[in-house]
XYZ file of C-alpha atoms in Angstrom:
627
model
C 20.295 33.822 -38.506
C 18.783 31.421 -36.026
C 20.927 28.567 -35.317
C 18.501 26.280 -35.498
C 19.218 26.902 -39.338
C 22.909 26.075 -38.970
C 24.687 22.728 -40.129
C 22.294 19.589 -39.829
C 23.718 16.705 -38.284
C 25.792 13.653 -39.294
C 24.537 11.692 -42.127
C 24.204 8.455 -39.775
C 22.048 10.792 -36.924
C 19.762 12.539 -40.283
C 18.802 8.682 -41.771
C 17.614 7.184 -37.921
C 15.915 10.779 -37.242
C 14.116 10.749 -41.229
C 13.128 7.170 -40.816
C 10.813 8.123 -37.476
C 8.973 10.609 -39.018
C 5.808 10.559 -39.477
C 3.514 12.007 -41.977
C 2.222 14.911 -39.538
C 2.260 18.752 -41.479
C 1.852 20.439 -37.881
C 5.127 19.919 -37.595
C 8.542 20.735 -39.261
C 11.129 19.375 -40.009
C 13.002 21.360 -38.202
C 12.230 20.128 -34.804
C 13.602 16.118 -35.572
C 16.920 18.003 -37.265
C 17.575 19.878 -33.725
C 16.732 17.055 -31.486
C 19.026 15.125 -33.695
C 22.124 17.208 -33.682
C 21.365 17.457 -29.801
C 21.671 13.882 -29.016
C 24.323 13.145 -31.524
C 26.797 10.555 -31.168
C 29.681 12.552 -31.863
C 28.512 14.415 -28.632
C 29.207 17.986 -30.127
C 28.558 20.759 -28.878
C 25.380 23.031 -29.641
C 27.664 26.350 -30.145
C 30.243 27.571 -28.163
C 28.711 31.236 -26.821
C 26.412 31.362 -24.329
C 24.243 33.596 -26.836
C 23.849 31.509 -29.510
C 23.089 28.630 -27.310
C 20.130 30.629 -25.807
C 19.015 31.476 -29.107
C 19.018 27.546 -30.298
C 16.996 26.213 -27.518
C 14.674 29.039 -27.325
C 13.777 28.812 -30.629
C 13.606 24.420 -30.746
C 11.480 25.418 -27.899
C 8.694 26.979 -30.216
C 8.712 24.062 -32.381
C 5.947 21.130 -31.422
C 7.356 18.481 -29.634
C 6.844 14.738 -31.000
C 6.668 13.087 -27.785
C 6.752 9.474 -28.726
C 9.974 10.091 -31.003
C 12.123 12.021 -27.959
C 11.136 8.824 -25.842
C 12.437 6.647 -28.004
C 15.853 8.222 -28.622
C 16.909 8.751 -25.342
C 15.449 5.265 -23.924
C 17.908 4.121 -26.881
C 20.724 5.476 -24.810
C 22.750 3.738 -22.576
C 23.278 5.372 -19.106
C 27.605 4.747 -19.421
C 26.657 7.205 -22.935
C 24.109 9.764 -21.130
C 27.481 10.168 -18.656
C 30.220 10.279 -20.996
C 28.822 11.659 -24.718
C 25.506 13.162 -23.927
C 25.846 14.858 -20.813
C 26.575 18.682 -21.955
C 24.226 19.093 -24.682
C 21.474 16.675 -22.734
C 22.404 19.376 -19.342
C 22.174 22.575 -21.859
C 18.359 21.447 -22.964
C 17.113 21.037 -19.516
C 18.754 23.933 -18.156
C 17.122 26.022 -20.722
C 14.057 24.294 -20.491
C 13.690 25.153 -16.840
C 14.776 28.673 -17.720
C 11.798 28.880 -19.973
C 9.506 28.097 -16.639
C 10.117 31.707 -15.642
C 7.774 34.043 -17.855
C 9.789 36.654 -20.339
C 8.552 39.939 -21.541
C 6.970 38.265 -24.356
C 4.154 36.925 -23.228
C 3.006 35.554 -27.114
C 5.895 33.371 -27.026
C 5.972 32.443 -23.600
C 2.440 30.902 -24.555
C 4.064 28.955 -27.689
C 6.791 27.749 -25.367
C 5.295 26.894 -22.568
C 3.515 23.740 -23.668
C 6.735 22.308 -25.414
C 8.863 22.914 -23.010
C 6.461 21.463 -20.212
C 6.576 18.095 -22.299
C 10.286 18.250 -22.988
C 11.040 18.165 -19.158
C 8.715 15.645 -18.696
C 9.692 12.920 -21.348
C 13.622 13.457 -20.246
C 12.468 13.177 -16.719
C 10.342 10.124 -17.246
C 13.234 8.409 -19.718
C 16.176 9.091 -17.836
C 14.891 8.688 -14.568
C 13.217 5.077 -14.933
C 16.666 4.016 -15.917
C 18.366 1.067 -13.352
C 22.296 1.681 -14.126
C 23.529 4.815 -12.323
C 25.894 3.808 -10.178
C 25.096 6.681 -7.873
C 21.620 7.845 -8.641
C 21.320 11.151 -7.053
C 25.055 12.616 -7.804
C 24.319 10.648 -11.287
C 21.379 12.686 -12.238
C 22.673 16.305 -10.785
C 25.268 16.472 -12.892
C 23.411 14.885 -15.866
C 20.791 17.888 -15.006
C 22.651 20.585 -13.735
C 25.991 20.161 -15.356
C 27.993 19.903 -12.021
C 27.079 20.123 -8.465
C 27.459 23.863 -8.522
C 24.715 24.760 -10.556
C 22.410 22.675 -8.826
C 21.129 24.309 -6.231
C 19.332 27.464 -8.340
C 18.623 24.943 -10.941
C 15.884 22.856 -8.850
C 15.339 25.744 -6.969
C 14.012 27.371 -10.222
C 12.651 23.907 -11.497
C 10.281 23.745 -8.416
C 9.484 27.490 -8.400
C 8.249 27.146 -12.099
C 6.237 24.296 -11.566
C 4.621 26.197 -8.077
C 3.846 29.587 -10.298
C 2.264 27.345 -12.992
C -0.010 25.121 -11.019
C -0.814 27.889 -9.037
C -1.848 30.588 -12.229
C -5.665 30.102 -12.937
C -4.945 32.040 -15.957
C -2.830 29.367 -17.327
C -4.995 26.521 -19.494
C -6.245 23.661 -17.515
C -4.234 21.561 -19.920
C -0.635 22.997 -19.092
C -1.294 23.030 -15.375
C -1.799 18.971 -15.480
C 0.822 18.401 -17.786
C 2.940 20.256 -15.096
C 1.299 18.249 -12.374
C 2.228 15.552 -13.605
C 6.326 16.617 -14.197
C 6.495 17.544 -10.963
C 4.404 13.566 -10.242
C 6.725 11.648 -12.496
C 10.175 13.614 -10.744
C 8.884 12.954 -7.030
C 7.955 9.928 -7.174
C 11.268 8.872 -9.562
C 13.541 10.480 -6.889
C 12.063 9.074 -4.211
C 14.051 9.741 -1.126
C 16.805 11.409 -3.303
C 18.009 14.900 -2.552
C 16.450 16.792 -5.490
C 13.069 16.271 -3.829
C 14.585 18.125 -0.887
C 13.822 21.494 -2.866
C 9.948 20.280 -2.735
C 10.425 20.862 0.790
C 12.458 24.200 0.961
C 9.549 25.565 -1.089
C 6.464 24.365 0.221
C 3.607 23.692 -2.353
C 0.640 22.589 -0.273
C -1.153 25.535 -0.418
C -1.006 25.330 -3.902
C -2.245 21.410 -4.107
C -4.858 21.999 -1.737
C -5.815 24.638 -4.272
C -6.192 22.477 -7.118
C -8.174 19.943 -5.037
C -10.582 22.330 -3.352
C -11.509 23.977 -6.374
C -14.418 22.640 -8.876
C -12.308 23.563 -11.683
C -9.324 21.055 -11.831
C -11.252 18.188 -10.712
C -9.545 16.194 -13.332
C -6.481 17.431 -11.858
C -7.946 15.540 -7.876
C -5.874 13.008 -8.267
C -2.514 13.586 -9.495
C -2.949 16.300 -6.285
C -3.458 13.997 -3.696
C -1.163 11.370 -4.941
C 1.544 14.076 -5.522
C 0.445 15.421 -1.720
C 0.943 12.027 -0.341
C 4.524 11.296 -2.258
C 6.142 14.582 -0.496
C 4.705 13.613 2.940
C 6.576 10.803 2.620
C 9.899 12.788 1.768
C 12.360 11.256 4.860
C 9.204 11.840 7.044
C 11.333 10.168 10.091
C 14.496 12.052 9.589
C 12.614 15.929 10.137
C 9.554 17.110 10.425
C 8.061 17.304 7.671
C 6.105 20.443 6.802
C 3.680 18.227 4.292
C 2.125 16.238 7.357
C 2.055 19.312 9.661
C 0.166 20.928 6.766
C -2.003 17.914 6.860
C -2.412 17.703 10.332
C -3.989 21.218 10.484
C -6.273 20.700 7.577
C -9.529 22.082 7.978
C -11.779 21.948 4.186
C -14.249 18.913 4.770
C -15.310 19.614 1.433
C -11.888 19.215 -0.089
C -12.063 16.183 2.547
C -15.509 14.654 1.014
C -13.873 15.062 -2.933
C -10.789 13.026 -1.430
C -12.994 10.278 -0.366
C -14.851 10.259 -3.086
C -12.417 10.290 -5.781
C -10.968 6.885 -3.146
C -14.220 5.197 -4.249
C -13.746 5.833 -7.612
C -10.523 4.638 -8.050
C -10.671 1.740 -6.030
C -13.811 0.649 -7.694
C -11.760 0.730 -11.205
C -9.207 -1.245 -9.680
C -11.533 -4.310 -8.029
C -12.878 -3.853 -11.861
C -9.490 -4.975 -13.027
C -9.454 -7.948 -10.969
C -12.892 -9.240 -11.916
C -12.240 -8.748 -15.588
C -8.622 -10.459 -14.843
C -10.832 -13.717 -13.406
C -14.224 -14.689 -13.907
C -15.729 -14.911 -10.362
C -18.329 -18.496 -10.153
C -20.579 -18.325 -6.582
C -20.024 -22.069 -4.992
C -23.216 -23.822 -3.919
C -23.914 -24.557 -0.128
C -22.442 -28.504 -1.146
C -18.888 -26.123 -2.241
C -19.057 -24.003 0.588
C -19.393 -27.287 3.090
C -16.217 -28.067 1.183
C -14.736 -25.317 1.523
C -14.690 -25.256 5.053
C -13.256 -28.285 5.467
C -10.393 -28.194 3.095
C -9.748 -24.950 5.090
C -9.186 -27.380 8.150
C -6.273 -28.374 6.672
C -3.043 -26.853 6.608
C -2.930 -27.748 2.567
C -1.240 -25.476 -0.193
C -3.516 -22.484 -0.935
C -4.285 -22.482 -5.186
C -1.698 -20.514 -6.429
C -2.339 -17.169 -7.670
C -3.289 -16.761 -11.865
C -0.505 -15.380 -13.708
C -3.076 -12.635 -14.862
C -2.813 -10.814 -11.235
C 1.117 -10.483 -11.105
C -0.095 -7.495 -12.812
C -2.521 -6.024 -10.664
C -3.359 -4.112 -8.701
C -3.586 -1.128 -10.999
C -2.292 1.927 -10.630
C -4.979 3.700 -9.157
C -4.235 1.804 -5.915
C -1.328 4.690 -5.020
C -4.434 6.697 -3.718
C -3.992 3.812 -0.679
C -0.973 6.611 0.657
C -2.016 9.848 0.754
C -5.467 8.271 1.913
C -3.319 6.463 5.173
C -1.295 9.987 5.624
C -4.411 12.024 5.696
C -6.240 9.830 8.352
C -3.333 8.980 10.632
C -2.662 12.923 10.464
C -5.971 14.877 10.746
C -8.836 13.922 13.150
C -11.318 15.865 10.920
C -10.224 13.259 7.987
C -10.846 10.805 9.866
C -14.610 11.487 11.189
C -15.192 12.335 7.714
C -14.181 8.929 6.587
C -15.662 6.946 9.059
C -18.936 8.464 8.145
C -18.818 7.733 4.411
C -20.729 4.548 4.269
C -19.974 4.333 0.372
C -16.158 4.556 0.722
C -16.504 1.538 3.692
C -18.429 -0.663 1.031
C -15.884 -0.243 -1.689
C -12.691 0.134 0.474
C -13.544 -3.507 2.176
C -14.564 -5.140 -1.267
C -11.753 -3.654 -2.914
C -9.609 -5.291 0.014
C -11.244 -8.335 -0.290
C -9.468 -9.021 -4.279
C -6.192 -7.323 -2.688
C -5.785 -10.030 0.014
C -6.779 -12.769 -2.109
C -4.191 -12.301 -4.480
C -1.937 -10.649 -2.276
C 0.990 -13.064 -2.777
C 0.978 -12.458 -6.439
C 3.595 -10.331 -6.185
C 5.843 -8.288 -4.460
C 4.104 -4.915 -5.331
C 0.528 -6.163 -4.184
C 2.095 -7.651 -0.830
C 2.932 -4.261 -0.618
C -0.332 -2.643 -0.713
C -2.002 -5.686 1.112
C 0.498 -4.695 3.964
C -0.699 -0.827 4.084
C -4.385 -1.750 3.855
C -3.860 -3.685 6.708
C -1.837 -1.384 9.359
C -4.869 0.927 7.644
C -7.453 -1.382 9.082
C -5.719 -1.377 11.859
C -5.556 2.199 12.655
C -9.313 2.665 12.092
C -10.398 -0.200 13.921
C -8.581 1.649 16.916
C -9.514 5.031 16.417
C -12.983 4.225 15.384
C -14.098 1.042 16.345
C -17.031 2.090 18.039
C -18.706 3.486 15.013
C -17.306 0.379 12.844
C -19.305 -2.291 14.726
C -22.627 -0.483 15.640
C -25.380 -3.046 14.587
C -27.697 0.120 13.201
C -24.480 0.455 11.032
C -24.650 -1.591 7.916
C -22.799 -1.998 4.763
C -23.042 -4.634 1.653
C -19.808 -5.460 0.730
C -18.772 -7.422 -2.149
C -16.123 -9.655 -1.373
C -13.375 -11.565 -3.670
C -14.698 -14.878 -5.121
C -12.239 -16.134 -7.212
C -10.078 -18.854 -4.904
C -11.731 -21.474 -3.101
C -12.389 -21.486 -0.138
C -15.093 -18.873 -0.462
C -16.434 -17.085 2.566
C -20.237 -18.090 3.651
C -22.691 -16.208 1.493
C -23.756 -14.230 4.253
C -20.577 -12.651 3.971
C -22.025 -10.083 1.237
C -25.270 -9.226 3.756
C -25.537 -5.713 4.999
C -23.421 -6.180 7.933
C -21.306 -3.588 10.519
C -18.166 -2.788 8.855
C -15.980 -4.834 11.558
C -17.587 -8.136 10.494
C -16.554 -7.594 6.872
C -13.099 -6.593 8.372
C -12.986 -10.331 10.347
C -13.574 -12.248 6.937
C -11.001 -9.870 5.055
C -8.746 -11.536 7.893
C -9.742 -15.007 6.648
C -9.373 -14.133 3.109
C -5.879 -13.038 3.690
C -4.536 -15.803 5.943
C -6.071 -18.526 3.973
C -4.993 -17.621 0.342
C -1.060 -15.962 1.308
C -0.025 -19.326 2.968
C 3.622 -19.826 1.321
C 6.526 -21.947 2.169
C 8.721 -18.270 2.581
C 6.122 -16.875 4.769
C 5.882 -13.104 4.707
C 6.202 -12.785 8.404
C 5.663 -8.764 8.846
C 2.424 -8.969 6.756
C 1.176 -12.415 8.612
C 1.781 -10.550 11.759
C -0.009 -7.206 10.893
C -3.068 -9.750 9.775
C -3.302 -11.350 13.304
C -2.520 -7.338 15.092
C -5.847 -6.699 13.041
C -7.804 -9.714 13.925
C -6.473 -9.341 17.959
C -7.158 -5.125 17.131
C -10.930 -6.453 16.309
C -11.523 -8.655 19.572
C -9.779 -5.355 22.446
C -12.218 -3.274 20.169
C -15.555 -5.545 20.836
C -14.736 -6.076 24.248
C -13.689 -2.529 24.992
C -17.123 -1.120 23.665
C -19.149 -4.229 25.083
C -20.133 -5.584 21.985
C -21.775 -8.986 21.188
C -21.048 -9.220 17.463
C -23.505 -11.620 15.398
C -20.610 -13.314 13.250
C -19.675 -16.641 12.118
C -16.342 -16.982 14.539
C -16.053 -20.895 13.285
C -14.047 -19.362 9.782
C -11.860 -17.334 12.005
C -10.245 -19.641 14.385
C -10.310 -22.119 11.850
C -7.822 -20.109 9.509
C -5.581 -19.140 12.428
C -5.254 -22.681 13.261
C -4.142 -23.383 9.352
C -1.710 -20.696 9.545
C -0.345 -22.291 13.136
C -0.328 -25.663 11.086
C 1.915 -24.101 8.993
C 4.311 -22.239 11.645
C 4.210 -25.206 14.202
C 4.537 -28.251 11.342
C 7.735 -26.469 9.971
C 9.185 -24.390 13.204
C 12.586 -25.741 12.583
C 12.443 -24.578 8.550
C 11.040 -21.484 9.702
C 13.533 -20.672 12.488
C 15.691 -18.871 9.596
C 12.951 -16.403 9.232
C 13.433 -13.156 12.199
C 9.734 -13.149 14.173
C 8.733 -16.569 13.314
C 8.226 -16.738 16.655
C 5.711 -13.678 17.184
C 3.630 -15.067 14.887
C 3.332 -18.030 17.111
C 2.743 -15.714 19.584
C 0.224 -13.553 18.428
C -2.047 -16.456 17.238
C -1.842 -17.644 21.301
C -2.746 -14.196 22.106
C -5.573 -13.990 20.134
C -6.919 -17.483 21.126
C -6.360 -16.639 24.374
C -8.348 -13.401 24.566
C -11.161 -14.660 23.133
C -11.060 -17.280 25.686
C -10.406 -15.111 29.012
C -13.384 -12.231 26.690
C -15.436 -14.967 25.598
C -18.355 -14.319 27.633
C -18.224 -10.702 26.758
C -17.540 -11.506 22.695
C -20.070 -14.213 21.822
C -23.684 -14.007 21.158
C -24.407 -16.948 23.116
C -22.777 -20.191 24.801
C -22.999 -21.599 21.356
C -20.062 -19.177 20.270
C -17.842 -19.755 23.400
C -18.261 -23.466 23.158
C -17.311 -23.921 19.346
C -13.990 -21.673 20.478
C -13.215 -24.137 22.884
C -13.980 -26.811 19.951
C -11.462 -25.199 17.952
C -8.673 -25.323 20.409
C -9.195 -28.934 21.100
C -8.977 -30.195 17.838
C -6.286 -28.176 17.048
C -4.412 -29.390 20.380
C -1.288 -30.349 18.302
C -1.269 -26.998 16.822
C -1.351 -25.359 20.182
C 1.400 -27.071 21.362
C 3.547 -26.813 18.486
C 3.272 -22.909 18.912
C 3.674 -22.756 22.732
C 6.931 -24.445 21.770
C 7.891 -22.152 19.121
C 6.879 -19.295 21.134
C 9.093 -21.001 23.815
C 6.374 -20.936 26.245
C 6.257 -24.945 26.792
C 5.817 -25.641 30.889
C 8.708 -27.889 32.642
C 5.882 -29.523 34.834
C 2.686 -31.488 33.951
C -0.133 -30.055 34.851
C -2.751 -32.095 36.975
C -5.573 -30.089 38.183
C -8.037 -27.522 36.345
C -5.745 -24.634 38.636
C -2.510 -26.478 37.929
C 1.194 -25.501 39.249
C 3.298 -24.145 36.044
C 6.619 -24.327 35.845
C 8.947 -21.548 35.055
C 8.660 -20.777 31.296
C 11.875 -19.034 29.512
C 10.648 -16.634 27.144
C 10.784 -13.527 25.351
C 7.343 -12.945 24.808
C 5.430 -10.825 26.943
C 3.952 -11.514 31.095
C 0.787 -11.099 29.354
C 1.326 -14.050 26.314
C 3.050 -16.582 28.968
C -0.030 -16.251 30.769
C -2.609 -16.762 27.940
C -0.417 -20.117 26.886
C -0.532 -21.039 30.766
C -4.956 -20.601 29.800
C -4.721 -22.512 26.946
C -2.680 -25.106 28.394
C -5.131 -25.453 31.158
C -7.939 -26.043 28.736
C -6.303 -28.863 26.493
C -5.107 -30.707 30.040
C -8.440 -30.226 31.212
C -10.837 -31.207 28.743
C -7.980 -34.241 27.771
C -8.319 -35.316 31.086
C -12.063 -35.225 30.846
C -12.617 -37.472 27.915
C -10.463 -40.326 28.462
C -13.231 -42.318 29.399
C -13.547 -43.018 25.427
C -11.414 -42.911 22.150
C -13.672 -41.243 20.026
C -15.490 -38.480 20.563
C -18.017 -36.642 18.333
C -18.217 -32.860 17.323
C -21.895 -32.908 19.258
C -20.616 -34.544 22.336
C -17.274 -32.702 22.196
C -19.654 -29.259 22.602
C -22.065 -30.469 24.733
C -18.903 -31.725 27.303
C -17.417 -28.089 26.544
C -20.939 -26.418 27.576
C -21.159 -28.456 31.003
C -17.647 -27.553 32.039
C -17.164 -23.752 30.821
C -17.129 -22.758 34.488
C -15.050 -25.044 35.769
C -11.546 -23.663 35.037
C -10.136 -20.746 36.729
C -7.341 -18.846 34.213
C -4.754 -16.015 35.206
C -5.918 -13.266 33.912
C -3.386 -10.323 35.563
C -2.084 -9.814 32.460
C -5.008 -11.348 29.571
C -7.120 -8.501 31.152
C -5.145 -5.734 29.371
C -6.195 -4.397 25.843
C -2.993 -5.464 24.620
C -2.453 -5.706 20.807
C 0.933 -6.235 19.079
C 1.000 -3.144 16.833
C 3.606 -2.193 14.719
C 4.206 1.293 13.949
C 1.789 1.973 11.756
C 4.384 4.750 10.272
C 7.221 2.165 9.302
C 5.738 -0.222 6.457
C-alpha cells in the first residue's frame, strides 16, 4: 500500500489544511493530507526506511500541486521553526524533488511528475528564500536543503544538471521549460553571491540560454534568458573569471543580438508606461517654462517625489544588467546597439522618468546609477555616432516635476543632446540634504564624458548650453552653501571638483564646443553670476590661491590639494576669469544681463589660461564595473 494512504495527520494540522480548500475536483484530497502531515508541527517523520520514503514523495509527486496553498503554509513558518521542527521532512521533499529532475524508466510518469515537481521546487525556493531571519544565510539554507553539508555538493550539482537537461530538451513542453527557467531565475537571483550559485558556474549553461534566446520558439522565454544570463555574469565577477562574461565576450549571433535589443525596447517602454499612468504629465506654456528656468537659478528644494513612484520602476527594468554586461563585454553588441535608432529613442525617454524620480527610493537610485555609468560607457565608446547631426532621434522626455526642459527638448535631435538634458533632469530633481555623492558624481563624469567627446570628434553641437551650466551651478549652490554639513559625507569634495572641471573645459574648449560667440559668452555669463558659487567650491575642493591675483596672467600661489595638476589648473582659469571680468566692471554697481555679454564678447581674447593640463581628455570615471 502506498503510504500516501497511511495515517492522516493531527487533528489541529487536518482542520487548517480542510479550511484552505477549495472547491476544485482536479484535485484530491489526497495531495492537502500529504502536504499536511509533511509540514506538521509535531515535526514527524515521513517513515523511517529509505523505501517507503521514496515511495511517499514519488507518489505526492503525481498529485497536482495547489500552488497558492503550499505558499501560504510555509510563508506561515517561522525561520527559528524551518531550523528546528521542519528541517528533515522540509530536506526529504526537496531532495526527492530534485531526484525527480533526472528522467526514470517510466517515461508516462516522468511526464505526470515533472510539472509538479517543477512547481514544488519553485514555491519552496521562492518562500523560503525571500525570508530575512537566517542568521547565516548560505550554511542556513544548505542544511535546510541538503540535510547537512555533506550531501550538498551532489545535491545542487544534480539540482543544476536537471534544470540544464530540461531547458535544453526541445521535446519537453514550452510550458515546463519556463516554469524551470524561472526556478533556476527565482534561486539565482535569491542567492545572490551565495555559494549555491557557485554550481551555476561549475556547470556552465550559456550555451543552453543562448539557445532559448536564438531560437523563434521560446520567444516568450527572451527574457527570463537574458535576465537569468545577466544574474550569473554577475556571480563574484571580480573574485575569478567568470566563464559567463568570457562567453559573452565571444558572442557572435547579431540576430540573437537584434531580439535582445528589441525585447530592451519593449520592456522599457512598459516601464516609462508605469510612470505616466503613476502621474498625469501637463506640458507648461512658454510663460511656465520662463519660470522654470529661473526657479532653476536657485539652489531651492526640488518638489519632492509622489508617493506613487516609491514603487517604480517596475520590474522589467532588471533588463538594465544583462543589457550593461553585454555591451561593456562584446564589441559586436555594441555596434549593434548603437545602430538601433528605436532602442536610443526609448532607452533616453525611459531615462528621462528614471532620473526624475530617481530619489524616490533606494531601488530606483539604483538603476538611475547604472543607466548612468551606461551612458557613460557609450558616450565613450561611441560618441562619434551619438552626436552626428544626420543622426536624429525624438525622444520623449519626463514631464511630471517642474522645471520642465525647453520644448525643443522632444525635437528629432542627435542622441548626445538628449543625453545633456537627461543630465539636467537628474541634477535638478535628486537635490537632497543627504546628497547621494557616487550618483551626483557619475552625473557630472557623464556631462564632462559629453564635452572630451564633442571636442575630441570636432563637433559644434546646436544645444541650449544655458540649462546645463545653470543646473551645475544649483548643485554647487548646494555643495558650496553647506560644505561644512557636507564634510561628513566621503567625496564631497570631488563633486566640487568635477563641477570646476567641467566649467573649466568648456572654457579652455569653448571655441571648439559652441556654435557661435553667443554660446561661449553666455558660459562666461554663467560663471560670473555664479562667482560665489565658484568660490565656495574652489574652497571645498581646497584649491583657494594664498595670493590675490592682479593681472589677466596673474601670479598664483601655491594651492594644497588633492585633486588633480589638471583641476588646480582649471580653478587657477576660472579664477582668472571672475578677477578679470570683476576688475572690469567696477566702473558701475549694476550691470545688466545684455551689457554683462556684450563686455564678455569684447574681452574673450584677452585672458591667457594654463592649459598643460585642461588640454587632456580627462574625465573622472569610475569603474564602470563596481556600481
Amino acid at each position: 500500500m502506498s503510504t500516501l494512504d497511511q495515517t492522516p495527520p493531527t487533528s489541529n494540522a487536518q482542520t487548517q489544511s480542510s479550511s484552505t480548500l477549495p472547491p476544485n475536483p482536479s484535485r484530491t484530497l489526497k495531495w492537502y493530507v500529504t502536504i499536511d502531515r509533511i509540514l506538521s508541527p509535531t515535526g514527524e517523520p515521513i517513515a523511517t526506511s529509505e523505501e517507503e520514503r521514496e515511495r511517499f514523495y514519488l507518489d505526492l509527486f503525481c498529485l497536482k500541486v495547489d500552488s497558492a496553498v503550499l505558499a501560504t503554509k510555509l510563508n506561515e513558518i517561522t525561520v527559528e521553526d524551518l531550523l528546528k521542527i521542519y528541517q528533515s521532512n522540509l530536506s526529504d521533499l526537496f531532495q526527492y524533488a530534485v531526484k525527480c529532475l533526472k528522467p526514470s524508466d517510466d517515461d508516462e510518469m516522468d511526464e505526470i511528475r515533472l510539472p509538479n515537481v517543477i512547481t514544488t521546487l519553485s514555491i519552496i525556493c521562492r518562500e523560503i528564500l525571500k525570508k530575512k531571519d537566517f542568521q547565516n544565510f548560505s550554511i542556513d539554507i544548505i542544511n535546510l536543503f541538503a540535510g547537512s553539508l555533506d550531501n550538498s555538493d551532489q545535491l545542487f550539482s544534480e539540482l543544476v544538471a536537471g534544470i540544464d537537461r530540461i531547458l535544453a530538451d526541445f521535446n519537453q513542453s514550452l510550458l515546463i521549460r519556463h516554469k524551470t527557467l524561472q526556478l533556476a531565475l527565482s534561486i539565482v537571483s535569491a542567492i545572490n553571491q551565495g555559494s549555491i550559485n557557485a554550481y551555476f558556474l561549475r556547470r556552465d549553461l550559456f550555451s543552453t540560454l543562448a539557445g532559448i534566446v536564438s531560437d523563434p520558439r521560446t520567444v516568450s522565454m527572451t527574457f527570463d534568458g537574458v535576465l537569468l544570463l545577466g544574474l550569473l555574469a554577475n556571480f563574484r565577477r571580480f573574485e575569478s573569471r567568470n566563464p559567463y562574461l568570457v562567453r559573452m565576450e565571444d558572442y557572435v549571433d547579431e540576430k540573437a543580438m537584434e531580439r535582445i535589443i528589441t525585447l530592451s525596447v519593449l520592456a522599457l517602454g512598459d516601464v516609462r508606461s508605469g510612470y505616466m499612468e503613476a502621474q498625469e504629465e501637463k506640458t507648461t506654456s512658454l510663460l511656465g517654462n520662463v519660470m522654470g528656468a529661473l526657479s532653476s537659478i536657485k539652489p531651492s528644494n526640488p518638489t519632492p517625489p509622489s508617493e506613487p513612484f516609491r514603487t517604480h520602476p517596475l520590474m522589467p527594468t532588471c533588463i538594465l544588467l544583462p543589457l550593461f554586461d553585454f555591451l561593456r563585454a562584446n564589441t559586436t553588441f555594441l555596434n549593434v546597439l548603437m545602430a538601433d535608432d528605436e532602442f536610443w529613442a526609448e532607452y533616453l525617454s525611459f531615462a528621462s522618468y528614471l532620473f526624475s524620480h530617481a530619489s524616490a527610493s533606494k531601488r530606483s537610485r539604483a538603476y538611475a546609477r547604472l543607466v548612468l555609468v551606461t551612458l557613460i560607457v557609450l558616450i565613450e565608446e561611441g560618441g562619434l555616432v551619438l552626436s552626428q547631426r544626420e543622426r536624429q532621434v525624438t525622444v520623449k522626455f519626463c514631464r511630471q516635476r517642474q522645471p520642465q526642459l525647453p520644448l525643443i527638448s522632444d525635437q528629432p535631435r542627435p542622441p548626445i543632446s538628449s543625453v545633456l538634458d537627461l543630465t539636467i533632469l537628474f541634477l535638478r530633481h535628486n537635490l537632497r540634504r543627504e546628497l547621494d555623492i557616487e550618483s551626483y558624481l557619475d552625473s557630472l563624469r557623464l556631462v564632462h564624458s559629453v564635452l572630451v567627446n564633442l571636442q575630441a570628434h570636432q563637433v559644434r553641437l546646436d544645444y541650449d548650453w544655458t540649462g546645463l551650466w545653470r543646473a551645475l551651478v544649483c548643485v554647487g549652490s548646494l555643495v558650496g552653501g553647506r560644505g561644512g554639513e557636507l564634510k561628513q559625507f566621503p567625496n564631497i569634495d570631488k563633486v566640487a571638483q568635477q563641477i570646476l572641471d567641467v566649467f573649466s573645459f568648456a572654457v579652455i574648449w569653448s571655441e571648439t564646443l559652441f556654435m557661435d560667440t553667443d554660446g561661449v559668452a553666455g558660459l562666461y555669463y554663467e560663471i560670473l553670476r555664479a562667482s560665489h558659487t565658484i568660490r565656495q567650491l574652489l574652497k571645498i575642493a581646497g584649491l583657494c590661491p594664498t595670493e590675490p591675483l592682479t593681472n589677466t596672467i596673474p601670479t598664483i600661489g601655491i594651492i594644497s590639494s588633492s585633486a588633480g595638476a589638471g583641476t588646480i589648473e582649471g580653478g587657477k582659469n576660472l579664477e582668472m576669469i571672475l578677477k578679470s571680468f570683476e576688475s572690469l566692471m567696477k566702473s558701475k554697481s549694476r550691470w545688466e544681463a545684455e551689457e554683462v555679454i556684450g563686455l564678455v564678447k569684447e574681452h574673450l581674447g584677452s585672458i591667457e589660461f594654463i592649459d598643460t593640463c585642461s588640454l587632456e581628455a580627462r574625465s573622472r570615471r569610475a569603474d564602470p564595473y563596481r556600481l
